[in-house]
mmCIF file of C-alpha atoms in Angstrom:
data_model
loop_
_atom_site.group_PDB
_atom_site.id
_atom_site.type_symbol
_atom_site.label_atom_id
_atom_site.label_comp_id
_atom_site.label_asym_id
_atom_site.label_seq_id
_atom_site.Cartn_x
_atom_site.Cartn_y
_atom_site.Cartn_z
ATOM 1 C CA GLN A 1 61.729 -6.046 44.687
ATOM 2 C CA GLN A 2 62.329 -6.056 40.987
ATOM 3 C CA GLN A 3 60.455 -9.475 40.793
ATOM 4 C CA GLN A 4 57.478 -8.009 42.665
ATOM 5 C CA GLN A 5 57.024 -5.146 40.559
ATOM 6 C CA GLN A 6 57.007 -7.500 37.599
ATOM 7 C CA GLN A 7 54.562 -9.666 38.973
ATOM 8 C CA GLN A 8 52.451 -6.592 39.905
ATOM 9 C CA SER A 9 52.722 -5.262 36.626
ATOM 10 C CA GLY A 10 51.997 -8.568 35.018
ATOM 11 C CA GLY A 11 48.799 -8.795 37.116
ATOM 12 C CA GLN A 12 47.678 -5.396 36.090
ATOM 13 C CA LEU A 13 48.307 -6.313 32.105
ATOM 14 C CA ARG A 14 46.334 -9.580 32.580
ATOM 15 C CA GLY A 15 43.450 -7.637 34.585
ATOM 16 C CA ARG A 16 43.313 -5.232 31.647
ATOM 17 C CA PHE A 17 43.411 -8.040 29.162
ATOM 18 C CA TYR A 18 40.545 -9.788 31.206
ATOM 19 C CA ARG A 19 38.510 -6.639 31.440
ATOM 20 C CA SER A 20 39.180 -5.931 27.521
ATOM 21 C CA THR A 21 38.102 -9.432 26.800
ATOM 22 C CA SER A 22 35.069 -9.214 28.934
ATOM 23 C CA MET A 23 33.836 -5.873 27.422
ATOM 24 C CA ALA A 24 34.382 -7.288 23.964
ATOM 25 C CA ASP A 25 32.384 -10.191 24.970
ATOM 26 C CA ARG A 26 29.500 -7.964 26.162
ATOM 27 C CA SER A 27 29.629 -5.787 22.955
ATOM 28 C CA SER A 28 29.407 -8.862 20.745
ATOM 29 C CA ARG A 29 26.464 -10.201 22.741
ATOM 30 C CA LEU A 30 24.469 -7.026 22.810
ATOM 31 C CA LEU A 31 25.282 -6.610 18.909
ATOM 32 C CA GLU A 32 23.787 -10.021 18.317
ATOM 33 C CA ASN A 33 20.656 -9.265 20.517
ATOM 34 C CA LEU A 34 20.178 -6.022 18.299
ATOM 35 C CA ASP A 35 20.695 -7.870 15.129
ATOM 36 C CA GLN A 36 17.881 -10.604 16.149
ATOM 37 C CA LEU A 37 15.615 -7.510 17.285
ATOM 38 C CA GLU A 38 16.215 -5.875 13.950
ATOM 39 C CA LEU A 39 14.747 -9.008 12.201
ATOM 40 C CA ARG A 40 11.676 -8.688 14.667
ATOM 41 C CA VAL A 41 11.158 -4.993 13.794
ATOM 42 C CA GLU A 42 11.096 -5.666 10.199
ATOM 43 C CA ALA A 43 8.941 -8.546 10.407
ATOM 44 C CA PHE A 44 6.602 -6.454 12.797
ATOM 45 C CA ARG A 45 6.280 -3.699 10.015
ATOM 46 C CA ASP A 46 5.830 -6.159 7.318
ATOM 47 C CA ALA A 47 2.961 -7.616 9.251
ATOM 48 C CA ALA A 48 1.603 -4.204 9.892
ATOM 49 C CA SER A 49 1.886 -3.373 6.171
ATOM 50 C CA ALA A 50 -0.121 -6.661 5.322
ATOM 51 C CA MET A 51 -2.788 -5.491 7.761
ATOM 52 C CA GLU A 52 -3.035 -1.828 6.266
ATOM 53 C CA GLN A 53 -3.432 -3.462 2.755
ATOM 54 C CA GLU A 54 -6.003 -5.913 4.077
ATOM 55 C CA LYS A 55 -8.057 -3.020 5.391
ATOM 56 C CA GLU A 56 -7.956 -1.487 1.858
ATOM 57 C CA ILE A 57 -9.022 -4.438 0.253
ATOM 58 C CA LEU A 58 -11.836 -5.064 2.661
ATOM 59 C CA LEU A 59 -13.363 -1.615 2.173
ATOM 60 C CA GLU A 60 -12.774 -1.891 -1.463
ATOM 61 C CA MET A 61 -14.661 -5.204 -1.583
ATOM 62 C CA ILE A 62 -17.649 -3.859 0.703
ATOM 63 C CA HIS A 63 -17.891 -0.670 -1.566
ATOM 64 C CA ASN A 64 -18.050 -2.621 -4.746
ATOM 65 C CA ILE A 65 -20.767 -4.841 -3.220
ATOM 66 C CA GLN A 66 -22.624 -1.958 -2.587
ATOM 67 C CA ASN A 67 -22.382 -0.383 -6.147
ATOM 68 C CA SER A 68 -22.805 -3.825 -7.693
ATOM 69 C CA GLN A 69 -25.261 -4.524 -10.457
ATOM 70 C CA ASP A 70 -26.857 -7.287 -8.370
ATOM 71 C CA MET A 71 -27.666 -4.632 -5.822
ATOM 72 C CA ARG A 72 -29.701 -2.868 -8.236
ATOM 73 C CA HIS A 73 -31.697 -5.889 -9.186
ATOM 74 C CA ILE A 74 -33.160 -6.792 -6.078
ATOM 75 C CA SER A 75 -36.266 -5.613 -4.037
ATOM 76 C CA GLU A 76 -35.917 -2.182 -2.172
ATOM 77 C CA GLY A 77 -36.491 -4.024 1.180
ATOM 78 C CA GLU A 78 -33.714 -6.326 0.405
ATOM 79 C CA ARG A 79 -31.574 -3.695 -0.741
ATOM 80 C CA GLU A 80 -31.768 -1.756 2.474
ATOM 81 C CA GLU A 81 -31.091 -4.714 4.600
ATOM 82 C CA LEU A 82 -27.922 -5.396 2.718
ATOM 83 C CA ASN A 83 -26.738 -1.945 2.740
ATOM 84 C CA LEU A 84 -27.066 -1.842 6.453
ATOM 85 C CA THR A 85 -25.126 -5.008 6.855
ATOM 86 C CA ALA A 86 -22.510 -3.606 4.519
ATOM 87 C CA ASN A 87 -22.477 -0.320 6.456
ATOM 88 C CA ARG A 88 -22.052 -2.062 9.670
ATOM 89 C CA LEU A 89 -19.057 -3.995 8.417
ATOM 90 C CA MET A 90 -17.390 -0.950 6.932
ATOM 91 C CA GLY A 91 -17.821 0.755 10.114
ATOM 92 C CA ARG A 92 -16.038 -2.174 11.891
ATOM 93 C CA THR A 93 -13.397 -2.185 9.265
ATOM 94 C CA LEU A 94 -12.667 1.443 10.047
ATOM 95 C CA THR A 95 -12.306 1.041 13.754
ATOM 96 C CA VAL A 96 -9.184 -0.745 12.980
ATOM 97 C CA GLU A 97 -6.354 1.878 12.871
ATOM 98 C CA VAL A 98 -3.118 0.605 11.199
ATOM 99 C CA SER A 99 -0.445 2.968 10.180
ATOM 100 C CA VAL A 100 3.077 2.337 8.962
ATOM 101 C CA GLU A 101 5.045 5.381 8.817
ATOM 102 C CA THR A 102 7.726 5.801 6.033
ATOM 103 C CA ILE A 103 11.245 7.139 6.806
ATOM 104 C CA ARG A 104 12.046 9.597 4.166
ATOM 105 C CA ASN A 105 14.673 12.138 3.364
ATOM 106 C CA ALA A 106 13.671 15.629 1.972
ATOM 107 C CA GLN A 107 14.157 14.493 -1.541
ATOM 108 C CA GLN A 108 11.999 11.488 -1.035
ATOM 109 C CA GLN A 109 9.079 13.505 0.513
ATOM 110 C CA GLU A 110 9.181 16.020 -2.202
ATOM 111 C CA SER A 111 8.924 13.079 -4.711
ATOM 112 C CA LEU A 112 6.013 11.655 -3.030
ATOM 113 C CA LEU A 113 4.074 14.803 -3.019
ATOM 114 C CA HIS A 114 4.864 15.015 -6.658
ATOM 115 C CA ALA A 115 3.816 11.796 -7.550
ATOM 116 C CA THR A 116 0.636 12.048 -5.612
ATOM 117 C CA LYS A 117 -0.135 15.317 -7.045
ATOM 118 C CA MET A 118 0.196 13.832 -10.773
ATOM 119 C CA ILE A 119 -2.308 11.276 -9.702
ATOM 120 C CA ASP A 120 -4.721 13.188 -8.136
ATOM 121 C CA GLU A 121 -5.043 15.560 -11.199
ATOM 122 C CA ILE A 122 -6.213 12.538 -13.388
ATOM 123 C CA VAL A 123 -8.607 11.187 -10.740
ATOM 124 C CA ASN A 124 -10.227 14.852 -10.501
ATOM 125 C CA LYS A 125 -10.732 14.594 -14.203
ATOM 126 C CA LEU A 126 -12.473 10.950 -14.189
ATOM 127 C CA LEU A 127 -15.735 12.199 -14.941
ATOM 128 C CA ASP A 128 -14.884 14.390 -17.658
ATOM 129 C CA ASP A 129 -13.188 11.867 -19.706
ATOM 130 C CA LEU A 130 -13.530 8.406 -18.365
ATOM 131 C CA GLU A 131 -11.399 6.577 -21.263
ATOM 132 C CA ASP A 132 -8.713 9.357 -21.419
ATOM 133 C CA ALA A 133 -8.276 9.020 -17.554
ATOM 134 C CA LYS A 134 -8.062 5.353 -17.832
ATOM 135 C CA MET A 135 -5.345 5.404 -20.379
ATOM 136 C CA ARG A 136 -3.136 8.056 -18.410
ATOM 137 C CA LEU A 137 -3.560 6.199 -15.091
ATOM 138 C CA MET A 138 -2.480 2.963 -17.256
ATOM 139 C CA SER A 139 0.560 4.836 -18.468
ATOM 140 C CA LEU A 140 1.256 5.748 -14.635
ATOM 141 C CA TYR A 141 0.950 2.203 -13.593
ATOM 142 C CA GLY A 142 3.363 1.081 -16.475
ATOM 143 C CA ALA A 143 5.997 3.332 -15.063
ATOM 144 C CA CYS A 144 5.659 1.551 -11.634
ATOM 145 C CA THR A 145 5.722 -2.291 -12.824
ATOM 146 C CA SER A 146 8.935 -4.192 -13.706
ATOM 147 C CA ASP A 147 6.790 -6.292 -16.143
ATOM 148 C CA VAL A 148 6.404 -5.103 -19.856
ATOM 149 C CA PRO A 149 3.485 -2.855 -20.000
ATOM 150 C CA ALA A 150 0.824 -3.120 -22.374
ATOM 151 C CA GLY A 151 0.769 0.442 -23.531
ATOM 152 C CA PRO A 152 3.084 3.525 -23.201
ATOM 153 C CA ILE A 153 4.814 4.520 -20.180
ATOM 154 C CA ASP A 154 4.913 7.920 -18.492
ATOM 155 C CA GLN A 155 8.555 8.708 -18.382
ATOM 156 C CA LYS A 156 8.027 11.860 -16.334
ATOM 157 C CA PHE A 157 6.059 10.024 -13.671
ATOM 158 C CA GLN A 158 8.673 7.097 -13.556
ATOM 159 C CA SER A 159 11.581 9.388 -13.004
ATOM 160 C CA VAL A 160 9.420 10.710 -10.089
ATOM 161 C CA VAL A 161 8.454 7.576 -8.612
ATOM 162 C CA ILE A 162 12.104 6.322 -8.602
ATOM 163 C CA GLY A 163 12.899 9.238 -6.207
ATOM 164 C CA CYS A 164 10.481 7.962 -3.748
ATOM 165 C CA ALA A 165 11.175 5.552 -0.857
ATOM 166 C CA ILE A 166 10.726 1.869 -1.537
ATOM 167 C CA GLU A 167 7.449 1.636 0.710
ATOM 168 C CA ASP A 168 5.919 4.636 -1.232
ATOM 169 C CA GLN A 169 6.710 3.120 -4.581
ATOM 170 C CA LYS A 170 4.721 0.034 -3.312
ATOM 171 C CA LYS A 171 1.859 2.125 -1.874
ATOM 172 C CA ILE A 172 1.751 4.354 -5.289
ATOM 173 C CA LYS A 173 1.517 1.015 -7.340
ATOM 174 C CA ARG A 174 -1.275 -0.278 -5.075
ATOM 175 C CA ARG A 175 -3.242 2.929 -5.221
ATOM 176 C CA LEU A 176 -3.085 2.803 -9.072
ATOM 177 C CA GLU A 177 -4.276 -0.795 -9.089
ATOM 178 C CA THR A 178 -7.168 -0.042 -7.045
ATOM 179 C CA LEU A 179 -8.153 2.902 -9.231
ATOM 180 C CA LEU A 180 -7.860 0.802 -12.330
ATOM 181 C CA ARG A 181 -9.926 -2.111 -10.994
ATOM 182 C CA ASN A 182 -12.421 0.578 -9.911
ATOM 183 C CA LEU A 183 -12.500 2.121 -13.393
ATOM 184 C CA GLU A 184 -12.915 -1.532 -14.985
ATOM 185 C CA ASN A 185 -15.761 -2.079 -12.584
ATOM 186 C CA SER A 186 -17.390 1.081 -13.572
ATOM 187 C CA GLU A 187 -16.986 0.525 -17.370
ATOM 188 C CA LYS A 188 -18.517 -2.860 -16.876
ATOM 189 C CA SER A 189 -21.540 -1.530 -15.060
ATOM 190 C CA ILE A 190 -22.018 1.029 -17.806
ATOM 191 C CA THR A 191 -21.620 -1.407 -20.410
ATOM 192 C CA LEU A 192 -24.328 -3.688 -18.776
ATOM 193 C CA LEU A 193 -26.640 -0.814 -18.406
ATOM 194 C CA GLU A 194 -26.412 0.315 -21.809
ATOM 195 C CA HIS A 195 -27.102 -3.129 -23.002
ATOM 196 C CA GLN A 196 -30.215 -3.316 -20.969
ATOM 197 C CA LYS A 197 -31.474 0.000 -22.260
ATOM 198 C CA SER A 198 -30.771 -1.326 -25.649
ATOM 199 C CA SER A 199 -32.672 -4.549 -24.804
ATOM 200 C CA VAL A 200 -35.600 -2.295 -23.653
ATOM 201 C CA ARG A 201 -35.739 -0.185 -26.804
ATOM 202 C CA GLN A 202 -35.746 -3.227 -28.835
ATOM 203 C CA SER A 203 -38.659 -4.704 -26.950
ATOM 204 C CA CYS A 204 -40.590 -1.662 -27.258
ATOM 205 C CA ASN A 205 -40.085 -1.241 -30.860
ATOM 206 C CA SER A 206 -41.141 -4.952 -31.457
ATOM 207 C CA LYS A 207 -44.270 -4.292 -29.469
ATOM 208 C CA GLN A 208 -45.129 -1.176 -31.819
ATOM 209 C CA ASP A 209 -44.608 -3.156 -34.775
#
């Protein structure tokens, strides 16, 4: 009887051991599957972010074409036809909705709102003083880049950006890059326009002489 009890006890132990091993195997396999899915999820988010950036770039390029100097130096009929094409392309681009939500805690959310407000304040004063706005935007951009900046850095803005989520930091930097590119294009247009006005004035003065 004692031997029978030992056999039963051994069988129960072996059964428990086998069940525990089986549960461990399942757990390990499930964890491995989740690890693989995590890689795919991150790749999926990266792809969506790339599409989001591509949309921004396409809209900016279409806008730049519509406001380029070349568009001002063609016939009205050609300009109208090209604008129709540009508007059609912009409309088709806008039909694509890509949104990658960033997970933020309360502090990161507050930092993002603060950083956005600082940029918006400068943008709202662009028409008042273009050169000053450009210098201030460059100081904000210098606070976002790891490269050695060409000019001063806005230390306050830098401390705010550091408090943002990593994805928001990238978006803030990208927005500043876009704003600076647009300002540079605007300055080139203004410079070219002033040069043309000067040439016209010189031509008129020569004819009067």
